[in-house]
Coordinates of C-alpha atoms in Angstrom, one line a residue:
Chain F
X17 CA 8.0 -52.7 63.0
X18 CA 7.2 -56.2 62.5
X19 CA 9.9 -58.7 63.2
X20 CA 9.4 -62.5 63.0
X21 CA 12.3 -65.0 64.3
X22 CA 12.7 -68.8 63.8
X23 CA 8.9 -68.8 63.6
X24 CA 8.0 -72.7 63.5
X25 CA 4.8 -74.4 62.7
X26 CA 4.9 -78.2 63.1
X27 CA 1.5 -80.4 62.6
X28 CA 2.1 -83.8 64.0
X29 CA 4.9 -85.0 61.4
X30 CA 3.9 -81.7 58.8
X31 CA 6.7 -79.3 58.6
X32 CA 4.5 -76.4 57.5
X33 CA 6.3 -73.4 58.3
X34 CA 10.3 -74.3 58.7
X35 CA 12.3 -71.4 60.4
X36 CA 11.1 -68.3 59.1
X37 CA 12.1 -64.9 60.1
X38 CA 11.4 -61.8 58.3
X39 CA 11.7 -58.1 59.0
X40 CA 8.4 -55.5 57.5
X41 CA 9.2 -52.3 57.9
X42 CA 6.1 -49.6 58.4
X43 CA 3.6 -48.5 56.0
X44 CA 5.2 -51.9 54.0
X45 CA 2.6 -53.8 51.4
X46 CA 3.9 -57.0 51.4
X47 CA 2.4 -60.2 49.2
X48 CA 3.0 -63.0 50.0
X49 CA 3.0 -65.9 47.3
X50 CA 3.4 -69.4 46.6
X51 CA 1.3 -72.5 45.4
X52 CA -1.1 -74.2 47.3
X53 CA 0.1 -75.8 51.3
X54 CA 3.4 -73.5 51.1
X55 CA 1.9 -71.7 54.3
X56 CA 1.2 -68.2 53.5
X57 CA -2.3 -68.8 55.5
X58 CA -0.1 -70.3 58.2
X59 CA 2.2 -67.9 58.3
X60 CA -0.4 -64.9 58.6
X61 CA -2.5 -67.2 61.0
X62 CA 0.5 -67.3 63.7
X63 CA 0.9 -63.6 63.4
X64 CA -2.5 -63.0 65.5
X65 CA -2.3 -66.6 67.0
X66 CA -5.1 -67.9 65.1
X67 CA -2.5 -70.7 65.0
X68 CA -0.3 -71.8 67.3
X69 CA 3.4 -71.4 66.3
X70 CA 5.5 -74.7 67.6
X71 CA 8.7 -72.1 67.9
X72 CA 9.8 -68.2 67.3
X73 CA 9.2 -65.2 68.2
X74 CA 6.4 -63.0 67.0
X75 CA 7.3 -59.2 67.5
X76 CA 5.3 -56.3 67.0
X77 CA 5.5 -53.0 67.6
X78 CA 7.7 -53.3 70.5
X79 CA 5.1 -55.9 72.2
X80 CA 7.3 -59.5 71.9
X81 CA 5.6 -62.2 71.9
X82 CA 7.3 -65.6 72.5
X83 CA 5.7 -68.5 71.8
X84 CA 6.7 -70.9 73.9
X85 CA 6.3 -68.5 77.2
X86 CA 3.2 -66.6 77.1
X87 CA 0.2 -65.8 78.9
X88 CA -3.3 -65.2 77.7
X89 CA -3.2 -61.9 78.1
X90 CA -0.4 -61.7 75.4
X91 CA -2.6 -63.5 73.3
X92 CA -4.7 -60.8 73.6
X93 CA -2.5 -58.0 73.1
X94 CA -0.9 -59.4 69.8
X95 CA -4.4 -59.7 68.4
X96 CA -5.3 -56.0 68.9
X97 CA -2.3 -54.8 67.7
X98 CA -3.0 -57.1 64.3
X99 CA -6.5 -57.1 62.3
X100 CA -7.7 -60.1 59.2
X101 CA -9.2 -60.0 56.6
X102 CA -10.6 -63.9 55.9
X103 CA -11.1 -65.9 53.2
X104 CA -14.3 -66.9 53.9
X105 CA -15.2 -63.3 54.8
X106 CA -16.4 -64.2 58.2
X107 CA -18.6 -61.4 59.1
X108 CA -20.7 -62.1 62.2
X109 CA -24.2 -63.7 61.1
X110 CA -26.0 -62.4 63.6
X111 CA -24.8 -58.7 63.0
X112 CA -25.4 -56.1 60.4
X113 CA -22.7 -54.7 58.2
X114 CA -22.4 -51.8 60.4
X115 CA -22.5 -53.9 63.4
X116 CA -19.3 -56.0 61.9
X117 CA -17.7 -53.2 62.0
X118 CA -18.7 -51.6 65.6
X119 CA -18.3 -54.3 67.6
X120 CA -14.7 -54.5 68.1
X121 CA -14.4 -51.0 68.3
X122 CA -17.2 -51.3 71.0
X123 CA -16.5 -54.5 72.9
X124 CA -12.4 -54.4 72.5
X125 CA -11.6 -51.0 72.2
X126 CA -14.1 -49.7 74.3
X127 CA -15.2 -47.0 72.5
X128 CA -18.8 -45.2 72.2
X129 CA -21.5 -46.3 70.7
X130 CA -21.8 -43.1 69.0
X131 CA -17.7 -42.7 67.9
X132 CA -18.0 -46.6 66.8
X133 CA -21.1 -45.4 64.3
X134 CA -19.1 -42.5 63.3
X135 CA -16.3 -44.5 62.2
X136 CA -17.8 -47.8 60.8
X137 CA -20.1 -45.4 58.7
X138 CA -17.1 -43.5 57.3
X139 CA -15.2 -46.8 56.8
X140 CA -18.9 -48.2 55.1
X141 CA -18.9 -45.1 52.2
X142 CA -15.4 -45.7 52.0
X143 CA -15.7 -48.9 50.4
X144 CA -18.7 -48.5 48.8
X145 CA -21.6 -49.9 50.7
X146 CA -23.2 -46.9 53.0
X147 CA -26.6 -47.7 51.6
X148 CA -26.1 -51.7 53.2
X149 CA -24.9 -50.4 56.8
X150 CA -28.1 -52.5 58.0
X151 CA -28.2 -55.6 55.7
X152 CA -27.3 -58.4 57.0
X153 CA -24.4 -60.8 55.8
X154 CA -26.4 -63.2 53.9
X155 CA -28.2 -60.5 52.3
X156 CA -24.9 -59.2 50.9
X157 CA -23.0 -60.9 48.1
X158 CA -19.1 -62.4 48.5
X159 CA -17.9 -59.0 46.9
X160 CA -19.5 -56.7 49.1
X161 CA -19.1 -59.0 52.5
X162 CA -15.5 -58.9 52.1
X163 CA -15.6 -55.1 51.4
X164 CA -17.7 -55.0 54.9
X165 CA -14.5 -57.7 55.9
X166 CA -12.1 -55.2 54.8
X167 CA -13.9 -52.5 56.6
X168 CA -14.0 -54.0 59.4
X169 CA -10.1 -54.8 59.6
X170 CA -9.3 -51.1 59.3
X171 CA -11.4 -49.6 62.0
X172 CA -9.6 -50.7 64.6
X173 CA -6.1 -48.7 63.2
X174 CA -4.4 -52.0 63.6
X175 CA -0.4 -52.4 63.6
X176 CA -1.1 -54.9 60.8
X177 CA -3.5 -56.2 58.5
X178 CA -3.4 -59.7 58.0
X179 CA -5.3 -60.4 54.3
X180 CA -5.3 -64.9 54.0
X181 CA -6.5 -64.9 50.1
X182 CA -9.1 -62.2 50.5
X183 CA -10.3 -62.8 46.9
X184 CA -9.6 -67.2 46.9
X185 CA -14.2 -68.0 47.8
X186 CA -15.3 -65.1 45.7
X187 CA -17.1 -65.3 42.2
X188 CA -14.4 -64.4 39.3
X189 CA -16.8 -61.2 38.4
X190 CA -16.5 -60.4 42.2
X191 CA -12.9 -60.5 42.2
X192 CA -12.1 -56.9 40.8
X193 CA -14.3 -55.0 42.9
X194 CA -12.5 -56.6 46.4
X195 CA -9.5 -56.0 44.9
X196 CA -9.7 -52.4 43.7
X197 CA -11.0 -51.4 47.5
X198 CA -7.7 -53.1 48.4
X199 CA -5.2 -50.9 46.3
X200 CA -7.4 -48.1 46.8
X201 CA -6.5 -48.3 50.9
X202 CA -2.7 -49.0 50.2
X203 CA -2.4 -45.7 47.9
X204 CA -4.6 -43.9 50.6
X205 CA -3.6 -45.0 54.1
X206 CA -0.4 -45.7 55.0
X207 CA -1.2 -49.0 56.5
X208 CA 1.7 -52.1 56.9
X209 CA -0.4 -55.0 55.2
X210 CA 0.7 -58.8 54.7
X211 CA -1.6 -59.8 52.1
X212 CA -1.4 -63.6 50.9
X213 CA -2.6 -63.8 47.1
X214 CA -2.7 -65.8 43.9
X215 CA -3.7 -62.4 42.3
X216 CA 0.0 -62.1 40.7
X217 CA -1.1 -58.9 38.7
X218 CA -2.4 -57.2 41.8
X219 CA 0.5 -58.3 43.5
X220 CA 2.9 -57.1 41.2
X221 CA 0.8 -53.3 41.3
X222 CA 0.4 -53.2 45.2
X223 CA 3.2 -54.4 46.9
X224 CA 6.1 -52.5 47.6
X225 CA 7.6 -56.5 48.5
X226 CA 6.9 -59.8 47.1
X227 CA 7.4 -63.1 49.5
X228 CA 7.5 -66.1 47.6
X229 CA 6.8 -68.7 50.0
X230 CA 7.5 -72.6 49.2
X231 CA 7.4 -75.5 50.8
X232 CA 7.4 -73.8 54.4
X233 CA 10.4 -71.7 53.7
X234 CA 11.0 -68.2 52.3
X235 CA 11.9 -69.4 48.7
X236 CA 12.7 -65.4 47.5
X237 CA 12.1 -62.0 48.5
X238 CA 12.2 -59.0 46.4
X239 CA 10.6 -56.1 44.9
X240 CA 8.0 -57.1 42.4
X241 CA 10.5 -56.6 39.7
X242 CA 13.1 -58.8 41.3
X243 CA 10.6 -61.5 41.3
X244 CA 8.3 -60.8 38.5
X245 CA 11.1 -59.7 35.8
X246 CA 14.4 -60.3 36.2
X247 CA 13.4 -63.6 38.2
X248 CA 16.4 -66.3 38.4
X249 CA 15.1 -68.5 40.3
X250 CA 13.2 -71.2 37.5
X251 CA 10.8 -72.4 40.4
X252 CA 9.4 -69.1 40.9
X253 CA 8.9 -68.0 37.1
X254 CA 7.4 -71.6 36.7
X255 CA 5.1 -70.6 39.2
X256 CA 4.2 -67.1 37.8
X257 CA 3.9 -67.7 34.9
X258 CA 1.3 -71.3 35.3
X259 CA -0.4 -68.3 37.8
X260 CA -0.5 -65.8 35.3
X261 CA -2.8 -67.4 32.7
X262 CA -5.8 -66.8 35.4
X263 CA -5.6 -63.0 36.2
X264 CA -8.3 -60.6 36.4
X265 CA -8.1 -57.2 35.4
X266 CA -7.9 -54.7 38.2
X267 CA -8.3 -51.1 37.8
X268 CA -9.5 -48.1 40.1
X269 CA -11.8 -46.9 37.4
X270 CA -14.7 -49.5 38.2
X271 CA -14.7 -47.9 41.4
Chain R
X30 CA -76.0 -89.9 71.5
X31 CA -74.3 -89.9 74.8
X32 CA -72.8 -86.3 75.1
X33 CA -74.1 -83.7 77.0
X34 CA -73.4 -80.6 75.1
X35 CA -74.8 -78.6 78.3
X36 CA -72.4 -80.0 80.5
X37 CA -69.6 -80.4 77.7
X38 CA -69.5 -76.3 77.8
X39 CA -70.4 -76.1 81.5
X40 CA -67.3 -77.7 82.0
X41 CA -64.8 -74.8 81.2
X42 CA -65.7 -72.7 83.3
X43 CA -64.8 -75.2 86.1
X44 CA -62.0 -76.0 84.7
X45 CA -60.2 -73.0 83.0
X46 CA -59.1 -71.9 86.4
X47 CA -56.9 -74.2 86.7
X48 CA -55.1 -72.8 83.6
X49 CA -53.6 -70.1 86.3
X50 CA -51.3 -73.2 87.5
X51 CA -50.8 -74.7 84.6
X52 CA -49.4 -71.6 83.0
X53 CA -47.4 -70.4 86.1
X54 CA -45.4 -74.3 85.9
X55 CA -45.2 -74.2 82.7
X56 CA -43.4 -70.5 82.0
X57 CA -41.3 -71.1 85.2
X58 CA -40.1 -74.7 84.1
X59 CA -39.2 -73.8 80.7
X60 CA -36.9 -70.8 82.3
X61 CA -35.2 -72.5 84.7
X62 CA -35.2 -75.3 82.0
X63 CA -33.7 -72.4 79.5
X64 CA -31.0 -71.7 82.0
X65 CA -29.9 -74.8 83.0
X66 CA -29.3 -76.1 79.0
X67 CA -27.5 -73.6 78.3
X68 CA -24.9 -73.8 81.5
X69 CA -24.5 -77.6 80.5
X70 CA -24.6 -76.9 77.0
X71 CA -21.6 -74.4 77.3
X72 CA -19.4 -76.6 80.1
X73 CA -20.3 -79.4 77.6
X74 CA -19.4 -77.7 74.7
X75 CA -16.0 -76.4 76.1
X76 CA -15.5 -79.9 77.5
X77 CA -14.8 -78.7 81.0
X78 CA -13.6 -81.8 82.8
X79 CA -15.0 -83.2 85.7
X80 CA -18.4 -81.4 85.1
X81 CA -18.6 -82.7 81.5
X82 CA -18.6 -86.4 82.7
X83 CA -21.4 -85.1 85.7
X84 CA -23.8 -83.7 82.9
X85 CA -23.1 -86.9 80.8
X86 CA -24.2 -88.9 83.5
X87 CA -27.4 -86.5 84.5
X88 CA -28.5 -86.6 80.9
X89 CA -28.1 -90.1 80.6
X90 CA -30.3 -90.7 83.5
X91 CA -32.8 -88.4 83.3
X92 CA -33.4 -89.1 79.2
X93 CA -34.0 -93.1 80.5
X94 CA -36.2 -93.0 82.8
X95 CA -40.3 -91.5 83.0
X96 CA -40.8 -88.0 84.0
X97 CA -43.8 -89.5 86.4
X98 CA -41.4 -91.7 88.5
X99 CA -38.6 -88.7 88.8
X100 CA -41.6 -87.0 89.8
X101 CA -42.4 -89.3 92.4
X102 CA -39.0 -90.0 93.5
X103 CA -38.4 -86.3 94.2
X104 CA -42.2 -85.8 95.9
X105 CA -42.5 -88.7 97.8
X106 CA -39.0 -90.6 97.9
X107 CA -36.4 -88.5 99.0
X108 CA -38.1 -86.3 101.3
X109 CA -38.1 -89.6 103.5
X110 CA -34.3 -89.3 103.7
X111 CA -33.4 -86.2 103.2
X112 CA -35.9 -84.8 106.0
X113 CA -35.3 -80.7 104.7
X114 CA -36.8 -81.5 101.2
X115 CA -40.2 -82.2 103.7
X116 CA -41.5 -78.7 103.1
X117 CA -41.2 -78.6 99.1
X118 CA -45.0 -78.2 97.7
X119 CA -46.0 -79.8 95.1
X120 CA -45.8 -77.0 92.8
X121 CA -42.3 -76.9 93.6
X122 CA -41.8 -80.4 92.8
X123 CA -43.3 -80.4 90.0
X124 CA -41.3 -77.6 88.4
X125 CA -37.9 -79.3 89.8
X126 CA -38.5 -83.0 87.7
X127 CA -39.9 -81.0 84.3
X128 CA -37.0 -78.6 84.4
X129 CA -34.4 -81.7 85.1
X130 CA -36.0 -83.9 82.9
X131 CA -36.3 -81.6 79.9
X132 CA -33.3 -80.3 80.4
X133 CA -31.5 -83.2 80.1
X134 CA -33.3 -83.4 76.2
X135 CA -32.7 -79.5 75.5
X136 CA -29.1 -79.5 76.8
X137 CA -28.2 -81.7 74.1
X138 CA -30.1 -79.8 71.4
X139 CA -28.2 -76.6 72.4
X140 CA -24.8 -78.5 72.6
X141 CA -25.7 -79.7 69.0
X142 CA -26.4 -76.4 67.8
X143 CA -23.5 -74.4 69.4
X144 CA -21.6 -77.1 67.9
X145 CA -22.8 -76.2 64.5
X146 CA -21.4 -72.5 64.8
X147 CA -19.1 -72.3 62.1
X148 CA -15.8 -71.8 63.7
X149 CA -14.9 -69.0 60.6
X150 CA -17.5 -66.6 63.0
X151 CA -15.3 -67.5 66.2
X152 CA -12.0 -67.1 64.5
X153 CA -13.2 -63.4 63.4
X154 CA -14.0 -63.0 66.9
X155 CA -10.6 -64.0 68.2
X156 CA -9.0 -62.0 65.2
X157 CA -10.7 -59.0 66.8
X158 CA -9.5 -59.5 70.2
X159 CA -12.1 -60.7 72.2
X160 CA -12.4 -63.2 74.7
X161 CA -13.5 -66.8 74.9
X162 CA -16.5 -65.2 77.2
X163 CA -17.1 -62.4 75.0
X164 CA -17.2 -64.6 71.6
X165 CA -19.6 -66.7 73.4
X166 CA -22.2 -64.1 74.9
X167 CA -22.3 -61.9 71.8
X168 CA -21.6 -64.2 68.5
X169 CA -22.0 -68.3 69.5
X170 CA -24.6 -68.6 71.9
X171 CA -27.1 -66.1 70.1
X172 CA -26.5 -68.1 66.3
X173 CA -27.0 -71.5 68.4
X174 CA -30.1 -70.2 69.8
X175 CA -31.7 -69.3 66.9
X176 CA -30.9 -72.6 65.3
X177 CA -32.0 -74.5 68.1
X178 CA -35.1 -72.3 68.5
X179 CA -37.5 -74.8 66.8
X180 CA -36.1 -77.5 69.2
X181 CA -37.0 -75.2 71.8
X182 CA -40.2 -74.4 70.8
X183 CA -40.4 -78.5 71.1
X184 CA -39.2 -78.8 74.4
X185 CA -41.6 -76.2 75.6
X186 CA -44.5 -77.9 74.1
X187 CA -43.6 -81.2 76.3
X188 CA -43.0 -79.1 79.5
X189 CA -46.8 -77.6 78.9
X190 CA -48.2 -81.5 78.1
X191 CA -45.5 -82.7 80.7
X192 CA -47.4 -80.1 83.3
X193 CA -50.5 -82.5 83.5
X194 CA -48.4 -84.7 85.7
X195 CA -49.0 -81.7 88.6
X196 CA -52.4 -84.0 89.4
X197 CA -50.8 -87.1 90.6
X198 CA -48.6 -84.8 93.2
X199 CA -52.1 -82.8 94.2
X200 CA -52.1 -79.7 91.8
X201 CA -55.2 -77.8 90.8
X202 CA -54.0 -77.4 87.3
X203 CA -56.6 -77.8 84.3
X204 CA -56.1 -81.7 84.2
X205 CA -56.4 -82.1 87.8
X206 CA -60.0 -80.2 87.3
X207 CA -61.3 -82.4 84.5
X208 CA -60.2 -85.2 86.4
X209 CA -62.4 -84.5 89.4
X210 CA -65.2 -83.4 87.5
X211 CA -65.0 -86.8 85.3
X212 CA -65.0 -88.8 88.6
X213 CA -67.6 -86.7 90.1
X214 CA -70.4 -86.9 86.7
X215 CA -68.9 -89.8 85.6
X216 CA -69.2 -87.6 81.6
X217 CA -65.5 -88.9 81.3
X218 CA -65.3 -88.1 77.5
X219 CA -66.8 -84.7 78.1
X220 CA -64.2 -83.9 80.5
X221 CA -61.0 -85.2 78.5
X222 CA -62.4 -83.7 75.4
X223 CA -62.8 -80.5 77.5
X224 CA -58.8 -80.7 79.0
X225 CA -57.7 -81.7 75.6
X226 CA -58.9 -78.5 73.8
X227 CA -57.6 -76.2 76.6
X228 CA -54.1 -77.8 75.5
X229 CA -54.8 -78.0 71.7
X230 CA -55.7 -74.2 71.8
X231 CA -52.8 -73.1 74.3
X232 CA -49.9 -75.2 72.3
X233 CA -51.4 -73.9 69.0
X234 CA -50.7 -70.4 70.9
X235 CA -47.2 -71.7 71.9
X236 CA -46.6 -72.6 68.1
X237 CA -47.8 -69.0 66.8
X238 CA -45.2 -67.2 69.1
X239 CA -42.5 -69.3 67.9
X240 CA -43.2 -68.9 64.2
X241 CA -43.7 -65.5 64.7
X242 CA -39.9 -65.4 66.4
X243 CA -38.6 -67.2 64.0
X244 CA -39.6 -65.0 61.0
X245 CA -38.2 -62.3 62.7
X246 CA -34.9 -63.8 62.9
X247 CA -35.4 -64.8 59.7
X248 CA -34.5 -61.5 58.4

């Protein structure tokens, strides 16, 4: 479904991603960890070309894109077949919540206005926030902008959704909420997701695979109890366990 | 005291026609004005080559020297070499060296505030699939205008003051009018004082419309 070979990321003399390739199957929940500068933003950044991979190959749904013979158009195409969900949010300022979510089924899929209300209203009550469809973004807190974020990512029924530390700028008390929308959509849909985290606990309860990620290189990979439980590797349980002492409680029920 | 309060009102009437021109170079300069920043604000801001280092030199130029000689250059200089620029009017003139010259001010302004478009809004963009073009016309440019709308509003202001210059190419605009009708009573302070309150009362319009635009993009 996903494939990524000998994917290379080199910043002037900064190794940041060395050589990865990794295969995600369909319907997959895979978190990605790792401490700070390992590249797990890197990594999900190259998948939609956000950054520019020095090496590899980038395939996705049958559409291969190589990335050191490309065109603009394939730029293009790899980003519609992929969807984020950003740190920062990143919901257009000059656009209401329900505009967020429109305008890339509008101006990229090309659908009607009236099919693009449909679905960006459903996708609003899903996460909780039909009564803001026209608030702006800064009339919104972190917590609900990234719910609007999350929205937004699965209207357009992309391939892949690409989550870079979807709870990393928000407010601790903010934290659950985001995060419960989250493992509410990978129970519900049957969306592939590539969600990079520091949330260990939510990654431990939503991923079907865990990537630890160090240094630019694929450290481990495993189910959660592999890496969580019967972890050999002392890097990694150093890592989750320093990680663990700042969790937050996640739970369906505040939803 | 010296001020005839008679004549002092009399004098509006005379002059308020003019307001016709005024207005009309005023509203067309600060569109083709509009139009012009944002082409060089954009080539600028994408650092096209070639045409970025034109623009540099344009603004340079035009931000260094007075509106008045542009003015004249255009009016009465070059239409002495270039023989087809013979048949531009006045008014035409006119609206050609305030739409150069402030352009070469608002251009900048723009560049400065597309520049302050955080680039989290154009990454989202890209993330979604759209184009360069696409991120530009529906996300960057509208947040840069709206940050750069009290510049604007600025900008405008001078183009309306900037208009006045229309007399020394011939124009019948509102200064042109107070000017003749000072030279012909000699009431000079009657007719400044008259011309001045026309523009007090029209920029204090101008300043009204753009707070009033600016609340509602406030949200």
């Amino acid at each position: 479904m996903i494939k990524i070979e000998n994917l290379k990321v080199i910043f002037g003399e900064l190794n940041v991603l060395k050589n990865i390739s990794l295969n995600i199957n369909k319907g997959e929940v895979i978190a990605l960890i790792g401490p700070s500068g390992a590249g797990k933003s890197t990594l999900l950044r190259c998948i939609n070309f956000l950054t520019k991979p020095t090496a590899g190959r980038i395939i996705v749904d049958g559409f291969v894109f190589d990335s050191e013979k490309y065109t603009k158009q394939d730029i293009l195409k790899l980003r519609k077949k992929t969807a984020m969900v950003f740190q920062n949010y990143n919901l257009l300022k000059n656009k209401t919540a329900l505009e967020n979510i429109m305008e890339p089924l509008i101006i990229v899929q090309k659908k009607q206005k009236k099919e693009a209300e449909k679905t960006a209203s459903n996708l609003l009550a899903k996460v909780g926030l039909i009564d803001k469809r026209d608030s702006y973004p800064k009339e919104l807190s972190g917590g609900q902008q990234q719910r609007v974020g999350i929205a937004r990512a699965m209207a357009v029924n992309a391939q892949v959704i690409l989550f870079d530390e979807p709870t990393s700028s928000l407010d601790p008390e903010l934290v659950g909420e985001v995060l419960s929308v989250i493992k509410q959509l990978t129970l519900e849909d049957n969306k592939t997701m590539l969600i990079a985290t520091h949330e260990m606990k939510f990654a431990r309860e939503v991923a079907d695979k865990i990537i630890f990620l160090e240094s630019g290189h694929i450290g481990s990979i495993g189910t959660p109890d592999q890496i969580f439980q019967n972890c050999k590797n002392r890097r990694i349980r150093k890592f989750v366990s320093q990680i663990a002492d700042i969790e937050y409680e996640v739970g369906l029920d505040e939803f | 005291m010296n001020f005839d309060l008679q004549w002092f009102f009399n004098l509006f009437s005379i002059v308020l026609p003019g307001l016709r021109i005024t207005l009309a170079i005023s509203i067309i300069s600060l569109v083709f004005t509009l139009i012009l920043s944002i082409l060089i604000a954009i080539t600028r801001y994408y650092k096209v080559w070639g045409l970025n280092l034109f623009w540099k030199g344009y603004i340079t130029f035009f931000r260094a020297t007075p509106l008045v000689a542009q003015l004249f250059i255009l009016y009465f200089g070059l239409p002495s070499i270039i023989t087809s620029l013979k048949s531009m009017t006045a008014f035409q003139a006119t609206v050609i060296a305030l739409t150069l010259n402030t352009a070469s001010f608002m251009a900048e302004d723009l560049r400065a505030a597309l520049e302050s478009v955080d680039i989290g809004q154009l990454e989202a963009c890209y993330a979604m699939g759209m184009t360069k073009y696409q991120t530009m016309k529906r996300v960057v440019l509208p947040q840069a205008l709206e940050t750069a709308l009290p510049s604007i509003g600025n900008r405008f202001i001078g183009i309306i003051k900037g208009s006045a210059l229309g007399f020394t190419v011939g124009l019948a605009d509102i200064m042109a009018k107070a000017k003749i009708e000072a030279a012909l009573s000699l009431r000079f302070f009657e007719a400044y004082l008259c011309v001045t309150l026309i523009y007090l009362v029209l920029v204090c319009v101008v300043e009204h419309i753009e707070a009033r635009v600016q609340k509602k993009l406030k949200i």
